[in-house]
Amino acid sequence: MELNRETVTKPPGARLAVPFLQIKRSKVLTAETGFGRRDDTMDNIALNLPFTLTILAGSYILYSLGLIIYNLYFSPLSKFPGSKWVIATYWPEFYYDWWCNGKYLFEIEKMHDKYGPIIRINPEELSIRDPDFYNEIYVTESKRRTSHYDVFCKGIDFDGSHLLTVDHDLHRRRRKPLEPFFSRQGIMRLQDMLAEVALKLESRIRALEGTNTVIRLDHAFSAFSGDIIGKICLDSGDESKTFLSHPTFNPECESNSIPLWLLEAENKPNFLTGSRVVSFIPESILLRAFPRGQMFNNFKEVAKQHIYRALKDTEESKRTGKEDTHHASLFHYIATSDMPESERSPERLAKEAQVLLGGGTASTARTIGFTSFYIMSNSNIRSRLEDELRDVMAGWPQRVPSWAELEKLPFLQALIKESLRLSYGVMHRLPRISPDVPIQYKQYTIPPGVPVGMSAYFMHSNPKAFPEPDKYIPDRWLGKVTPEMHRSYVPFTRGSRNCLGMNLAMSEMSLILAVLFRPNGPKFELFETDESDVKQAHDFLIPLPKIETKGVRAIIP
């Protein structure tokens, strides 16, 4: 007897219980009958899509809840105080730094006020606000090894540079060849080059005298600093391609653009992907998404060409036995050194070039602009500075004062120190990791491998060291400079990973301020610029003023 197929019943939910069998059966029937059952297959997929999405969403929610519970109660850092909201997830940090444009540091400050000197600021990172403990975090290698927190590497392709090298020993090997060029002795050898670039900036300003032209001084100072680091790294000799040769001082090099691009490149891809997916995105697409990166990209390509040429010159000199007579720029020296070949690759050294351009331009230019604003906005400060510069700058440009001479001018140096105090150098927290041994802070033991940092903003805002810390008071550096002031003053950080370019920055700032504000210097006055155009409002690695600022503007009568 033939079974009536219509009388066969299926248990409720059988169709949903085995969706993959339904799809497979559909494919078999298609093969057996010889004609299409694609419509049935697509219907099955469409019916099962809500079920699949529900499973995925439920799994994600369960995973997230489990992670939150772990972060709150079972993490090795659960004993450290902090807001439950920020301990549980990274969303608060993302919200304040990305959506609110670099405001998380100020939330960290509020949390320190509430919870004490040591707090968790996200699921895996600690922050300390205690000037007496700064030197225990930022230590020299003689005390212990220090690793970099690689969250700042992810999403930006600079991790081959010495600055963002995570491992302590590899960082030391990469940094060591750079140090002679940025030592005090190395900077002394660059004085003629610094004077040449400073004179070019002065000439650009003097060429506009009598025109009532308004210029962006922050653009001009970024071009000045950018050209100096470009000459140190590459020294192509082509003056037509320098930033100072640009009609408007190449605003893409302006100090605000660099940290804004880094914020975009660091936060957006890193947060949204949680990985280095960004490094696989075609360069053309990335540059459309982050147009401020075009300048960095151009500089990288020029650096690669220079490095390839240096390697070729070295091979040629070895082959012919003739000495390579090319000027030994920083990368010419490194490319021809005895470093391992993997460390001398044009790709890696080009990343060093990009990092040096950013680090050697943004913070230095901002500090020069910051100082210039307070000089121009206060006639007493300007006249005092002119009086101090009168003798040492009398022979300029035929006689260039040495950096050592400018260092002996107390008021000039007081202006620079107070500007560095209020512009912070790098404002963003710079977490460090002790990979081998725990760090003891009072009753808290910080396990090895845990990132912990302290912002220069906290140090420089310490009212015990700097009374009225929000005010620009250069005279505080002319009286008795207390040990507390020395201890709390960290514009270049400290330890084995301190700022490589601090000598260059101090020399640049001293010279250009002396050139521009000496008696009989170029004439320019502040134009529609107030303190809100220079004072920190956002933490974008370096501090930036309000987003809508028009910069430090000056009119040239």
Coordinates of C-alpha atoms in Angstrom, one line a residue:
M1 CA 0.0 0.0 0.0
E2 CA 1.4 3.4 -0.9
L3 CA 1.7 5.8 2.0
N4 CA -0.3 9.0 1.6
R5 CA 2.3 11.8 1.9
E6 CA -0.3 14.3 3.0
T7 CA -0.9 12.4 6.2
V8 CA 2.7 12.7 7.4
T9 CA 3.0 15.4 10.1
K10 CA 6.2 17.1 11.4
P11 CA 6.8 18.0 15.0
P12 CA 6.2 21.7 15.7
G13 CA 9.4 23.8 15.2
A14 CA 11.1 21.1 13.1
R15 CA 11.6 23.5 10.2
L16 CA 13.3 26.0 12.5
A17 CA 15.2 23.4 14.5
V18 CA 17.3 22.3 11.5
P19 CA 17.4 25.2 9.0
F20 CA 20.6 24.0 7.4
L21 CA 18.9 20.6 6.6
Q22 CA 16.1 22.5 4.9
I23 CA 18.6 24.3 2.7
K24 CA 20.6 21.1 2.0
R25 CA 17.4 19.2 1.1
S26 CA 16.4 22.0 -1.2
K27 CA 19.7 21.7 -3.1
V28 CA 19.3 17.9 -3.4
L29 CA 15.8 18.2 -4.8
T30 CA 17.1 20.7 -7.3
A31 CA 19.7 18.2 -8.5
E32 CA 17.2 15.3 -8.6
T33 CA 14.5 17.1 -10.6
G34 CA 16.9 18.9 -12.9
F35 CA 15.2 22.2 -12.6
G36 CA 15.5 25.2 -10.3
R37 CA 14.4 25.3 -6.7
R38 CA 16.4 28.5 -6.0
D39 CA 13.3 30.3 -5.0
D40 CA 12.6 27.8 -2.2
T41 CA 16.2 28.0 -1.0
M42 CA 16.1 31.8 -0.8
D43 CA 12.8 31.6 1.0
N44 CA 14.3 29.3 3.6
I45 CA 17.3 31.6 4.1
A46 CA 15.0 34.6 4.4
L47 CA 12.9 32.8 7.0
N48 CA 15.9 31.7 9.0
L49 CA 17.7 35.1 9.0
P50 CA 15.8 36.5 12.0
F51 CA 16.7 33.4 13.9
T52 CA 20.4 33.7 13.0
L53 CA 20.5 37.4 13.9
T54 CA 18.8 36.7 17.2
I55 CA 21.4 34.0 18.0
L56 CA 24.2 36.4 17.1
A57 CA 22.8 39.3 19.0
G58 CA 22.1 37.1 22.1
S59 CA 25.7 35.7 21.9
Y60 CA 27.1 39.2 21.7
I61 CA 25.0 40.4 24.7
L62 CA 26.0 37.4 26.8
Y63 CA 29.7 37.9 25.9
S64 CA 29.5 41.6 26.7
L65 CA 27.8 41.0 30.0
G66 CA 30.4 38.4 30.9
L67 CA 33.2 40.8 30.0
I68 CA 31.7 43.6 32.1
I69 CA 31.3 41.2 35.1
Y70 CA 34.9 40.1 34.6
N71 CA 36.2 43.7 34.4
L72 CA 34.3 44.8 37.5
Y73 CA 34.9 41.8 39.8
F74 CA 37.4 39.3 38.6
S75 CA 40.1 41.4 36.8
P76 CA 43.5 41.6 38.4
L77 CA 42.8 45.4 38.6
S78 CA 39.4 45.0 40.4
K79 CA 41.0 46.1 43.7
F80 CA 41.8 49.6 42.2
P81 CA 39.3 52.4 42.7
G82 CA 37.4 54.0 39.9
S83 CA 34.0 54.7 38.4
K84 CA 32.1 51.5 37.6
W85 CA 31.0 53.0 34.4
V86 CA 34.6 53.5 33.0
I87 CA 35.9 50.2 34.5
A88 CA 33.3 48.1 32.8
T89 CA 33.8 49.1 29.1
Y90 CA 35.8 51.4 26.8
W91 CA 32.7 53.3 25.7
P92 CA 33.1 56.2 28.1
E93 CA 36.7 56.8 26.9
F94 CA 35.5 56.6 23.3
Y95 CA 32.6 59.0 24.0
Y96 CA 34.7 61.7 25.6
D97 CA 37.8 61.5 23.4
W98 CA 36.0 60.9 20.0
W99 CA 32.5 62.3 20.3
C100 CA 33.4 65.2 22.7
N101 CA 36.8 65.9 20.9
G102 CA 39.5 65.1 23.4
K103 CA 37.8 65.7 26.7
Y104 CA 38.5 62.4 28.5
L105 CA 41.6 63.8 30.3
F106 CA 39.3 66.3 32.1
E107 CA 37.0 63.4 33.1
I108 CA 40.0 61.6 34.5
E109 CA 40.8 64.7 36.5
K110 CA 37.3 64.7 38.0
M111 CA 37.6 61.0 38.8
H112 CA 40.9 61.6 40.6
D113 CA 39.2 64.3 42.7
K114 CA 36.5 61.8 43.7
Y115 CA 38.4 58.5 44.0
G116 CA 41.9 59.5 44.9
P117 CA 45.5 59.5 43.5
I118 CA 45.3 56.1 41.7
I119 CA 42.3 55.0 39.6
R120 CA 41.3 52.7 36.8
I121 CA 40.4 54.8 33.7
N122 CA 39.3 51.9 31.5
P123 CA 39.2 48.1 31.9
E124 CA 43.0 47.6 31.7
E125 CA 44.8 51.0 32.4
L126 CA 45.6 52.9 35.5
S127 CA 46.2 56.6 36.1
I128 CA 48.1 58.2 39.0
R129 CA 48.0 61.8 40.0
D130 CA 50.9 62.3 42.4
P131 CA 53.9 64.4 41.5
D132 CA 56.1 62.6 44.0
F133 CA 55.6 59.3 42.1
Y134 CA 56.2 60.6 38.6
N135 CA 59.9 59.4 38.6
E136 CA 58.7 55.9 39.6
I137 CA 56.7 55.5 36.4
Y138 CA 59.0 57.2 34.0
V139 CA 62.3 55.6 34.9
T140 CA 65.7 55.1 33.3
E141 CA 66.7 51.7 32.0
S142 CA 69.2 51.4 34.9
K143 CA 66.2 51.1 37.2
R144 CA 64.0 48.7 35.2
R145 CA 62.8 48.0 31.7
T146 CA 59.9 50.0 30.4
S147 CA 57.6 49.0 27.6
H148 CA 55.2 51.1 25.5
Y149 CA 51.5 50.6 25.8
D150 CA 50.6 49.4 22.3
V151 CA 47.0 50.8 22.2
F152 CA 48.6 53.9 20.7
C153 CA 50.1 51.9 17.9
K154 CA 46.9 50.2 16.8
G155 CA 45.2 51.9 13.9
I156 CA 48.1 54.1 12.9
D157 CA 51.0 52.7 10.8
F158 CA 53.8 54.2 12.9
D159 CA 54.6 51.2 15.0
G160 CA 57.9 50.6 13.2
S161 CA 59.3 53.9 14.6
H162 CA 61.3 54.1 17.8
L163 CA 58.7 56.2 19.5
L164 CA 55.9 53.6 19.2
T165 CA 58.1 50.5 19.6
V166 CA 56.6 48.4 22.4
D167 CA 59.5 46.2 23.5
H168 CA 62.1 47.9 25.7
D169 CA 65.2 46.4 24.2
L170 CA 64.1 47.0 20.6
H171 CA 63.2 50.6 21.4
R172 CA 66.7 51.1 22.8
R173 CA 68.3 49.7 19.6
R174 CA 66.1 51.9 17.4
R175 CA 66.6 55.0 19.4
K176 CA 70.3 54.8 20.0
P177 CA 71.4 55.7 16.4
L178 CA 69.2 58.8 16.5
E179 CA 70.5 60.2 19.8
P180 CA 73.8 61.8 18.5
F181 CA 71.8 64.0 16.1
F182 CA 69.6 65.3 18.9
S183 CA 72.2 65.5 21.7
R184 CA 73.3 68.9 22.9
Q185 CA 76.5 68.7 20.9
G186 CA 74.6 67.6 17.8
I187 CA 72.2 70.6 18.0
M188 CA 75.2 72.9 18.4
R189 CA 76.4 71.7 15.0
L190 CA 73.0 72.7 13.5
Q191 CA 73.1 76.4 14.6
D192 CA 73.9 77.7 11.1
M193 CA 71.0 75.7 9.6
L194 CA 68.6 76.9 12.3
A195 CA 69.7 80.5 11.7
E196 CA 69.1 80.1 7.9
V197 CA 65.6 78.9 8.4
A198 CA 64.9 81.6 11.0
L199 CA 66.1 84.3 8.6
K200 CA 63.9 82.9 5.9
L201 CA 60.8 83.2 8.1
E202 CA 61.8 86.8 9.1
S203 CA 62.3 87.7 5.4
R204 CA 58.9 86.4 4.6
I205 CA 57.3 88.6 7.2
R206 CA 59.4 91.7 6.2
A207 CA 58.4 91.2 2.6
L208 CA 54.8 92.0 3.7
E209 CA 55.6 95.2 5.6
G210 CA 53.4 98.1 4.6
T211 CA 50.6 95.9 3.2
N212 CA 48.4 95.5 6.3
T213 CA 48.4 91.8 5.6
V214 CA 47.0 89.4 8.2
I215 CA 49.0 86.1 8.6
R216 CA 48.5 83.0 10.7
L217 CA 51.6 82.9 12.9
D218 CA 50.7 79.4 14.0
H219 CA 51.0 78.3 10.3
A220 CA 54.3 80.2 10.0
F221 CA 55.8 78.6 13.1
S222 CA 54.7 75.1 11.9
A223 CA 56.4 75.7 8.6
F224 CA 59.5 76.9 10.5
S225 CA 59.7 73.8 12.7
G226 CA 58.7 71.5 9.8
D227 CA 61.5 72.8 7.6
I228 CA 64.1 72.3 10.3
I229 CA 63.2 68.6 10.9
G230 CA 63.0 68.1 7.2
K231 CA 66.5 69.4 6.7
I232 CA 67.8 67.2 9.6
C233 CA 66.1 64.1 8.2
L234 CA 66.5 64.6 4.5
D235 CA 68.4 67.7 3.6
S236 CA 67.4 67.6 -0.1
G237 CA 68.6 71.1 -0.7
D238 CA 65.6 72.0 -2.7
E239 CA 64.3 75.2 -1.1
S240 CA 61.4 75.5 -3.5
K241 CA 59.7 72.5 -1.7
T242 CA 60.1 73.8 1.8
F243 CA 57.1 74.7 3.9
L244 CA 58.2 78.3 4.3
S245 CA 58.2 78.7 0.5
H246 CA 54.5 78.0 0.4
P247 CA 52.5 81.3 -0.1
T248 CA 50.4 80.7 3.1
F249 CA 53.1 78.7 4.9
N250 CA 51.5 75.4 3.9
P251 CA 48.6 75.2 6.4
E252 CA 48.5 71.4 6.1
C253 CA 51.7 71.5 8.2
E254 CA 50.0 73.7 10.8
S255 CA 50.3 72.4 14.4
N256 CA 46.6 71.9 14.8
S257 CA 46.3 69.6 11.8
I258 CA 48.8 67.0 12.9
P259 CA 47.2 66.0 16.2
L260 CA 43.7 66.2 14.7
W261 CA 44.7 63.7 12.0
L262 CA 46.4 61.5 14.5
L263 CA 43.2 61.5 16.6
E264 CA 41.2 60.5 13.6
A265 CA 43.6 57.8 12.5
E266 CA 44.1 56.5 16.1
N267 CA 40.6 56.5 17.4
K268 CA 38.3 55.8 14.5
P269 CA 39.7 52.7 13.0
N270 CA 41.1 51.3 16.3
F271 CA 37.8 51.5 18.1
L272 CA 35.5 50.4 15.3
T273 CA 37.6 47.4 14.3
G274 CA 39.5 46.6 17.5
S275 CA 42.4 45.5 15.3
R276 CA 44.9 46.6 12.7
V277 CA 42.4 46.2 9.9
V278 CA 43.2 49.8 8.9
S279 CA 46.6 48.7 7.7
F280 CA 44.9 46.6 5.0
I281 CA 42.8 49.4 3.7
P282 CA 44.1 50.9 0.4
E283 CA 46.0 54.1 0.9
S284 CA 43.8 56.0 -1.5
I285 CA 40.7 55.2 0.6
L286 CA 42.4 56.1 3.9
L287 CA 43.5 59.5 2.5
R288 CA 39.9 60.3 1.5
A289 CA 38.7 59.4 5.0
F290 CA 41.5 61.3 6.7
P291 CA 42.7 64.0 4.3
R292 CA 45.0 65.6 6.9
G293 CA 47.2 62.6 6.5
Q294 CA 48.2 63.6 3.0
M295 CA 51.1 65.7 4.2
F296 CA 52.5 62.8 6.3
N297 CA 52.0 60.5 3.2
N298 CA 54.0 62.9 1.0
F299 CA 56.8 63.2 3.5
K300 CA 57.0 59.4 3.8
E301 CA 57.4 59.0 0.1
V302 CA 60.1 61.7 -0.1
A303 CA 61.9 60.0 2.8
K304 CA 61.8 56.6 1.0
Q305 CA 63.3 58.1 -2.1
H306 CA 66.0 59.7 0.1
I307 CA 66.8 56.5 1.9
Y308 CA 66.9 54.5 -1.4
R309 CA 69.3 57.0 -2.7
A310 CA 71.5 56.8 0.4
L311 CA 71.7 53.0 0.1
K312 CA 72.6 53.3 -3.6
D313 CA 75.3 55.9 -2.8
T314 CA 76.8 53.6 -0.2
E315 CA 76.8 50.6 -2.5
E316 CA 78.5 52.7 -5.2
S317 CA 81.2 54.0 -2.8
K318 CA 81.9 50.4 -1.7
R319 CA 82.1 49.2 -5.3
T320 CA 84.4 52.0 -6.5
G321 CA 86.4 52.5 -3.3
K322 CA 85.5 56.3 -3.4
E323 CA 84.3 58.0 -0.3
D324 CA 80.6 59.0 -0.3
T325 CA 80.8 62.8 -0.2
H326 CA 77.0 63.5 0.2
H327 CA 75.9 65.4 3.2
A328 CA 75.2 63.0 6.1
S329 CA 71.6 63.7 7.0
L330 CA 70.1 61.7 9.8
F331 CA 68.6 59.1 7.5
H332 CA 71.7 59.0 5.2
Y333 CA 73.7 58.1 8.3
I334 CA 71.2 55.5 9.5
A335 CA 70.7 53.9 6.1
T336 CA 74.5 53.4 5.8
S337 CA 75.2 52.3 9.4
D338 CA 75.9 48.8 10.7
M339 CA 72.3 48.4 12.0
P340 CA 70.6 45.1 11.0
E341 CA 69.3 45.2 7.5
S342 CA 65.7 44.8 8.8
E343 CA 66.1 48.0 10.8
R344 CA 67.5 49.9 7.9
S345 CA 64.6 49.2 5.5
P346 CA 63.2 52.2 3.7
E347 CA 59.7 51.3 4.9
R348 CA 60.7 51.4 8.6
L349 CA 62.9 54.5 8.3
A350 CA 60.1 56.3 6.4
K351 CA 57.9 55.7 9.5
E352 CA 60.7 57.3 11.6
A353 CA 60.6 60.2 9.3
Q354 CA 56.9 60.7 9.7
V355 CA 57.1 60.4 13.5
L356 CA 59.9 62.9 13.7
L357 CA 58.1 65.3 11.4
G358 CA 55.0 65.2 13.7
G359 CA 56.9 65.2 16.9
G360 CA 59.3 67.9 15.7
T361 CA 56.7 70.2 14.4
A362 CA 53.4 70.1 16.3
S363 CA 54.4 70.7 19.9
T364 CA 57.3 73.0 19.2
A365 CA 55.3 75.2 16.8
R366 CA 52.4 75.4 19.3
T367 CA 54.8 76.5 22.1
I368 CA 56.3 79.2 19.9
G369 CA 52.8 80.5 19.0
F370 CA 51.7 80.3 22.6
T371 CA 54.7 82.4 23.7
S372 CA 54.3 84.9 20.9
F373 CA 50.7 85.5 21.9
Y374 CA 51.6 86.5 25.4
I375 CA 54.5 88.6 24.3
M376 CA 52.3 90.5 21.8
S377 CA 49.3 90.8 24.2
N378 CA 51.3 92.4 27.0
S379 CA 53.4 95.5 26.2
N380 CA 55.3 95.2 29.4
I381 CA 56.5 91.7 28.5
R382 CA 57.4 92.7 25.0
S383 CA 59.5 95.7 26.1
R384 CA 61.3 93.7 28.8
L385 CA 62.2 91.1 26.2
E386 CA 63.4 93.7 23.7
D387 CA 65.6 95.2 26.3
E388 CA 67.1 91.8 27.2
L389 CA 67.7 91.0 23.5
R390 CA 69.3 94.3 22.5
D391 CA 72.9 93.4 22.9
V392 CA 73.0 89.7 22.0
M393 CA 71.0 90.3 18.8
A394 CA 72.7 93.5 17.8
G395 CA 74.8 91.8 15.0
W396 CA 72.0 89.7 13.5
P397 CA 72.0 88.2 10.9
Q398 CA 75.8 88.7 10.3
R399 CA 76.4 87.4 13.8
V400 CA 74.3 84.5 15.0
P401 CA 74.1 84.1 18.7
S402 CA 74.8 80.7 20.0
W403 CA 72.2 78.6 21.8
A404 CA 74.5 78.9 24.9
E405 CA 74.2 82.7 24.8
L406 CA 70.5 82.6 24.5
E407 CA 70.2 80.2 27.4
K408 CA 71.8 82.8 29.6
L409 CA 69.0 85.3 29.0
P410 CA 66.8 84.8 32.1
F411 CA 63.6 86.5 30.9
L412 CA 63.6 84.8 27.5
Q413 CA 64.0 81.4 29.2
A414 CA 61.4 82.3 31.7
L415 CA 58.9 83.0 28.9
I416 CA 59.7 79.7 27.3
K417 CA 59.5 77.7 30.5
E418 CA 56.1 79.2 31.4
S419 CA 54.9 78.5 27.9
L420 CA 56.0 74.9 28.1
R421 CA 54.3 74.6 31.5
L422 CA 51.0 75.7 30.1
S423 CA 51.2 74.0 26.7
Y424 CA 52.4 70.8 28.4
G425 CA 54.4 69.4 25.6
V426 CA 52.3 66.2 25.2
M427 CA 49.2 66.7 27.2
H428 CA 47.8 63.2 26.6
R429 CA 48.6 60.5 29.2
L430 CA 51.6 58.5 28.2
P431 CA 51.2 55.1 29.9
R432 CA 54.2 52.9 30.6
I433 CA 54.4 49.2 31.3
S434 CA 56.8 47.4 33.6
P435 CA 57.1 44.1 31.8
D436 CA 59.1 42.3 34.5
V437 CA 58.5 43.5 38.0
P438 CA 55.5 45.0 39.9
I439 CA 55.3 48.7 40.8
Q440 CA 54.4 49.5 44.3
Y441 CA 52.4 52.7 44.9
K442 CA 51.5 53.1 48.6
Q443 CA 49.3 50.1 49.5
Y444 CA 48.7 49.1 45.9
T445 CA 50.8 46.6 44.0
I446 CA 50.6 47.2 40.2
P447 CA 51.1 43.9 38.5
P448 CA 53.7 43.5 35.7
G449 CA 52.2 44.2 32.2
V450 CA 49.7 46.8 33.4
P451 CA 49.8 50.2 31.7
V452 CA 50.0 53.1 34.1
G453 CA 50.6 56.8 33.4
M454 CA 50.5 60.4 34.6
S455 CA 49.6 63.4 32.4
A456 CA 51.9 66.4 32.3
Y457 CA 48.6 68.4 32.7
F458 CA 48.3 67.1 36.2
M459 CA 52.0 67.9 37.0
H460 CA 51.9 71.4 35.6
S461 CA 48.6 72.2 37.2
N462 CA 49.9 71.3 40.7
P463 CA 49.0 74.4 42.8
K464 CA 51.6 73.4 45.5
A465 CA 54.4 73.8 42.9
F466 CA 52.8 76.5 40.8
P467 CA 50.4 78.9 42.7
E468 CA 47.6 80.2 40.4
P469 CA 48.5 77.4 37.9
D470 CA 46.1 78.6 35.2
K471 CA 47.8 82.0 34.9
Y472 CA 50.7 82.8 32.6
I473 CA 53.3 84.2 35.1
P474 CA 56.8 84.0 33.6
D475 CA 58.3 85.8 36.6
R476 CA 57.7 82.6 38.7
W477 CA 60.9 81.3 37.0
L478 CA 63.0 84.3 37.9
G479 CA 62.7 84.1 41.7
K480 CA 63.5 81.1 43.8
V481 CA 62.8 78.0 41.8
T482 CA 61.7 75.5 44.4
P483 CA 62.5 71.7 44.3
E484 CA 58.7 71.2 44.0
M485 CA 58.7 73.3 40.8
H486 CA 61.6 71.3 39.3
R487 CA 59.9 68.0 40.3
S488 CA 56.6 69.0 38.8
Y489 CA 58.0 70.4 35.5
V490 CA 58.0 67.6 32.8
P491 CA 57.3 69.1 29.4
F492 CA 59.6 66.5 27.8
T493 CA 58.7 63.6 30.1
R494 CA 61.5 61.6 31.8
G495 CA 63.1 58.2 31.8
S496 CA 64.3 56.0 29.0
R497 CA 61.5 57.1 26.7
N498 CA 61.8 60.9 27.2
C499 CA 61.5 63.3 24.3
L500 CA 64.3 62.7 21.9
G501 CA 64.1 66.2 20.4
M502 CA 64.0 68.3 23.6
N503 CA 67.4 70.0 22.8
L504 CA 66.3 70.8 19.3
A505 CA 63.0 72.3 20.6
M506 CA 64.7 74.5 23.1
S507 CA 67.2 75.7 20.6
E508 CA 64.5 76.4 18.0
M509 CA 62.3 78.3 20.4
S510 CA 65.1 80.4 21.8
L511 CA 66.4 81.5 18.4
I512 CA 63.1 82.3 16.6
L513 CA 61.7 84.3 19.5
A514 CA 65.0 86.2 19.7
V515 CA 64.9 86.9 16.0
L516 CA 61.3 88.1 15.8
F517 CA 61.0 90.1 19.1
R518 CA 64.4 91.8 19.1
P519 CA 64.6 95.6 18.8
N520 CA 64.3 96.6 15.2
G521 CA 62.9 93.2 14.4
P522 CA 60.0 92.7 11.9
K523 CA 56.9 94.7 12.7
F524 CA 53.7 92.8 13.4
E525 CA 50.9 93.1 16.0
L526 CA 48.2 90.8 17.3
F527 CA 45.0 90.7 15.2
E528 CA 41.7 89.6 16.6
T529 CA 43.2 86.9 18.8
D530 CA 42.5 86.3 22.4
E531 CA 43.5 83.9 25.1
S532 CA 40.9 81.3 24.1
D533 CA 42.7 80.9 20.8
V534 CA 45.8 79.5 22.5
K535 CA 44.7 78.0 25.8
Q536 CA 44.1 74.3 26.0
A537 CA 40.5 73.1 25.5
H538 CA 41.1 69.7 23.9
D539 CA 43.5 66.9 24.5
F540 CA 44.6 65.7 21.0
L541 CA 47.9 64.2 22.1
I542 CA 49.1 67.8 22.3
P543 CA 46.7 70.3 23.8
L544 CA 44.7 72.4 21.3
P545 CA 42.5 75.4 21.8
K546 CA 38.8 75.6 20.9
I547 CA 37.9 73.9 17.7
E548 CA 36.6 77.1 16.1
T549 CA 39.8 79.0 16.7
K550 CA 41.2 81.0 13.8
G551 CA 44.7 80.6 15.2
V552 CA 47.3 83.2 16.3
R553 CA 46.8 85.9 13.8
A554 CA 49.0 89.0 13.3
I555 CA 48.8 92.0 11.1
I556 CA 51.8 93.4 9.4
P557 CA 51.5 97.2 9.1

